[in-house]
Every structure is written in C-alpha cells, then in structure tokens.
PDB file of C-alpha atoms in Angstrom:
ATOM      1  CA  LYS I   1       6.919 -14.512 -13.736  1.00 81.00           C
ATOM      2  CA  LYS I   2       4.517 -11.558 -13.589  1.00 90.00           C
ATOM      3  CA  VAL I   3       3.801 -12.308  -9.930  1.00 94.00           C
ATOM      4  CA  ARG I   4       7.552 -12.412  -9.156  1.00 91.00           C
ATOM      5  CA  ASP I   5       8.128  -9.145 -11.030  1.00 93.00           C
ATOM      6  CA  GLY I   6       5.312  -7.469  -9.105  1.00 92.00           C
ATOM      7  CA  MET I   7       6.595  -8.858  -5.816  1.00 94.00           C
ATOM      8  CA  ALA I   8       9.987  -7.338  -6.567  1.00 95.00           C
ATOM      9  CA  GLN I   9       8.506  -3.906  -7.377  1.00 97.00           C
ATOM     10  CA  ILE I  10       6.261  -3.605  -4.315  1.00 98.00           C
ATOM     11  CA  PRO I  11       8.983  -2.748  -1.732  1.00 97.00           C
ATOM     12  CA  THR I  12      10.127   0.254  -3.788  1.00 97.00           C
ATOM     13  CA  MET I  13       6.521   1.336  -4.351  1.00 97.00           C
ATOM     14  CA  VAL I  14       5.831   1.068  -0.603  1.00 97.00           C
ATOM     15  CA  GLU I  15       8.920   3.180   0.157  1.00 95.00           C
ATOM     16  CA  GLU I  16       7.705   5.879  -2.262  1.00 97.00           C
ATOM     17  CA  TRP I  17       4.168   5.721  -0.806  1.00 95.00           C
ATOM     18  CA  ILE I  18       5.426   6.116   2.773  1.00 93.00           C
ATOM     19  CA  SER I  19       7.770   8.934   1.774  1.00 93.00           C
ATOM     20  CA  THR I  20       4.923  10.750   0.004  1.00 94.00           C
ATOM     21  CA  LEU I  21       2.536  10.137   2.898  1.00 91.00           C
ATOM     22  CA  ILE I  22       4.982  11.721   5.333  1.00 89.00           C
ATOM     23  CA  SER I  23       6.109  14.599   3.089  1.00 89.00           C
ATOM     24  CA  LYS I  24       2.519  15.590   2.315  1.00 86.00           C
ATOM     25  CA  LYS I  25       1.693  15.576   6.051  1.00 84.00           C
ATOM     26  CA  HIS I  26      -1.002  12.890   5.908  1.00 76.00           C
ATOM     27  CA  VAL I  27       0.445  11.589   9.167  1.00 77.00           C
ATOM     28  CA  GLU I  28       1.742  13.501  12.169  1.00 74.00           C
ATOM     29  CA  SER I  29       5.328  12.328  11.689  1.00 70.00           C
ATOM     30  CA  GLN I  30       7.405   9.436  10.421  1.00 76.00           C
ATOM     31  CA  GLN I  31       8.002   8.370  14.020  1.00 79.00           C
ATOM     32  CA  VAL I  32       4.266   8.234  14.771  1.00 77.00           C
ATOM     33  CA  PHE I  33       3.611   6.305  11.534  1.00 81.00           C
ATOM     34  CA  GLU I  34       6.362   3.786  12.270  1.00 81.00           C
ATOM     35  CA  SER I  35       5.350   3.329  15.908  1.00 82.00           C
ATOM     36  CA  THR I  36       1.689   2.764  15.076  1.00 86.00           C
ATOM     37  CA  ILE I  37       0.762   1.446  11.619  1.00 88.00           C
ATOM     38  CA  LEU I  38       4.080  -0.145  10.631  1.00 90.00           C
ATOM     39  CA  LYS I  39       4.595  -1.641  14.078  1.00 91.00           C
ATOM     40  CA  GLU I  40       1.111  -3.169  13.979  1.00 92.00           C
ATOM     41  CA  LEU I  41       1.625  -4.586  10.463  1.00 94.00           C
ATOM     42  CA  GLY I  42       5.068  -6.010  11.111  1.00 95.00           C
ATOM     43  CA  PRO I  43       7.598  -6.675   8.345  1.00 96.00           C
ATOM     44  CA  MET I  44       6.489  -7.047   4.748  1.00 97.00           C
ATOM     45  CA  PRO I  45       5.773 -10.757   4.078  1.00 97.00           C
ATOM     46  CA  ASP I  46       7.594 -12.817   1.459  1.00 96.00           C
ATOM     47  CA  THR I  47       4.686 -14.738  -0.092  1.00 96.00           C
ATOM     48  CA  PRO I  48       2.529 -13.133  -2.822  1.00 96.00           C
ATOM     49  CA  THR I  49      -0.805 -13.523  -1.018  1.00 96.00           C
ATOM     50  CA  ASP I  50       0.498 -12.274   2.316  1.00 97.00           C
ATOM     51  CA  ARG I  51       2.412  -9.384   0.737  1.00 97.00           C
ATOM     52  CA  ALA I  52      -0.650  -8.199  -1.207  1.00 98.00           C
ATOM     53  CA  ILE I  53      -2.867  -8.367   1.889  1.00 97.00           C
ATOM     54  CA  TRP I  54      -0.169  -6.529   3.879  1.00 97.00           C
ATOM     55  CA  VAL I  55      -0.236  -3.737   1.275  1.00 97.00           C
ATOM     56  CA  ALA I  56      -4.039  -3.547   1.530  1.00 97.00           C
ATOM     57  CA  ALA I  57      -3.752  -3.202   5.305  1.00 96.00           C
ATOM     58  CA  LEU I  58      -1.063  -0.526   4.890  1.00 96.00           C
ATOM     59  CA  LEU I  59      -3.194   1.521   2.486  1.00 96.00           C
ATOM     60  CA  ASN I  60      -6.458   1.067   4.388  1.00 95.00           C
ATOM     61  CA  PRO I  61      -5.668   1.138   8.107  1.00 91.00           C
ATOM     62  CA  LEU I  62      -8.288   1.830  10.734  1.00 87.00           C
ATOM     63  CA  PRO I  63      -8.833   4.670  11.297  1.00 85.00           C
ATOM     64  CA  SER I  64      -8.471   5.628   7.644  1.00 87.00           C
ATOM     65  CA  LEU I  65      -5.673   7.893   6.430  1.00 88.00           C
ATOM     66  CA  LYS I  66      -8.021   9.057   3.638  1.00 90.00           C
ATOM     67  CA  VAL I  67      -5.361   8.656   0.958  1.00 93.00           C
ATOM     68  CA  CYS I  68      -6.589   5.527  -0.840  1.00 95.00           C
ATOM     69  CA  LEU I  69      -9.833   4.037  -2.009  1.00 95.00           C
ATOM     70  CA  GLU I  70     -11.022   1.069   0.058  1.00 96.00           C
ATOM     71  CA  ILE I  71      -9.406  -2.024  -1.468  1.00 97.00           C
ATOM     72  CA  ARG I  72      -9.778  -4.655   1.266  1.00 95.00           C
ATOM     73  CA  PRO I  73     -13.026  -6.208  -0.074  1.00 96.00           C
ATOM     74  CA  ALA I  74     -11.584  -6.354  -3.598  1.00 97.00           C
ATOM     75  CA  MET I  75      -8.387  -7.922  -2.230  1.00 97.00           C
ATOM     76  CA  LEU I  76     -10.368 -10.634  -0.452  1.00 95.00           C
ATOM     77  CA  ALA I  77     -12.357 -11.279  -3.634  1.00 97.00           C
ATOM     78  CA  CYS I  78      -9.231 -11.846  -5.774  1.00 97.00           C
ATOM     79  CA  LYS I  79      -8.986 -15.418  -7.032  1.00 97.00           C
ATOM     80  CA  ASN I  80      -5.217 -15.739  -7.479  1.00 97.00           C
ATOM     81  CA  ASP I  81      -1.822 -14.232  -6.644  1.00 97.00           C
ATOM     82  CA  TYR I  82      -1.567 -12.391  -9.947  1.00 97.00           C
ATOM     83  CA  ASP I  83      -4.816 -10.508  -9.272  1.00 97.00           C
ATOM     84  CA  ARG I  84      -3.815  -9.749  -5.665  1.00 97.00           C
ATOM     85  CA  ILE I  85      -0.361  -8.420  -6.615  1.00 97.00           C
ATOM     86  CA  HIS I  86      -1.835  -6.431  -9.515  1.00 97.00           C
ATOM     87  CA  LEU I  87      -4.427  -4.836  -7.200  1.00 98.00           C
ATOM     88  CA  ALA I  88      -1.781  -4.030  -4.574  1.00 98.00           C
ATOM     89  CA  MET I  89       0.451  -2.351  -7.167  1.00 98.00           C
ATOM     90  CA  ALA I  90      -2.401  -0.412  -8.786  1.00 97.00           C
ATOM     91  CA  ALA I  91      -3.642   0.804  -5.388  1.00 98.00           C
ATOM     92  CA  LEU I  92      -0.150   1.860  -4.298  1.00 97.00           C
ATOM     93  CA  GLN I  93       0.365   3.802  -7.521  1.00 97.00           C
ATOM     94  CA  SER I  94      -3.063   5.475  -7.516  1.00 97.00           C
ATOM     95  CA  SER I  95      -2.737   6.449  -3.848  1.00 96.00           C
ATOM     96  CA  THR I  96       0.762   7.874  -4.411  1.00 97.00           C
ATOM     97  CA  ASP I  97      -0.491   9.832  -7.435  1.00 96.00           C
ATOM     98  CA  HIS I  98      -3.475  11.063  -5.386  1.00 95.00           C
ATOM     99  CA  MET I  99      -1.239  12.363  -2.597  1.00 94.00           C
ATOM    100  CA  LYS I 100       1.060  14.049  -5.118  1.00 94.00           C
ATOM    101  CA  GLY I 101      -1.926  15.766  -6.730  1.00 92.00           C
ATOM    102  CA  LYS I 102      -1.395  13.984 -10.088  1.00 92.00           C
ATOM    103  CA  ASN I 103      -4.716  12.176 -10.173  1.00 84.00           C
ATOM    104  CA  LYS I 104      -7.123  12.876  -7.318  1.00 84.00           C
ATOM    105  CA  LEU I 105      -9.194   9.876  -6.244  1.00 81.00           C
ATOM    106  CA  PHE I 106     -11.826  11.851  -4.343  1.00 82.00           C
TER     107      PHE I 106
END
C-alpha cells in the first residue's frame, strides 16, 4: 500500500519539480528541457522499480543540473520497492525545496 501511495504521488511531485526547475532558470527553457532530458528519459514508467530509477535519472542527469544531491548509487543500493520509492520521493522534495530556497542542499 505504501508503495502504491508513493507511486501515485510521484507524477505530481515531478510536475512541481519540473515547474520549479524552469521557473528558477536552472535550464535554458522548457523546450530545451523537454527536447533533451525528457526526450532521452522517455515516459514515466508504471512499475515501482522503473519509476524510481527514472526519477533518479531525471534528478541526476549528465551533465548535472546542480539542483539535487547525487542519488543514483543510493538508488542502486536499495533492496526493495518501498526503499526505492521513498528515496525518489525524498529526493524530489529536497531538490524542489532547494530550488525554492527553503532548504539549501549545498
């Protein structure tokens, strides 16, 4: 149940993260972001593991957007879907807060 609840919350959290990323000018434009990072990632997956890894790739693309701590190694070390979804949600929230100036990460 907790995994399903987290899965349901992630799309809204991703929308807020992208909106904040664009409004705070961390990317050149929405069009550039969509034609590069989002195009490369493809649509958000439906399974918990794939969705969590997709979020990690969104937050930590190469080259870095410098808006999130590096979470890819931690994501790969997670032992189950609950831990992966929890990490994805926590990273989305902390990165959004960082960009909004609520809680700077670095």
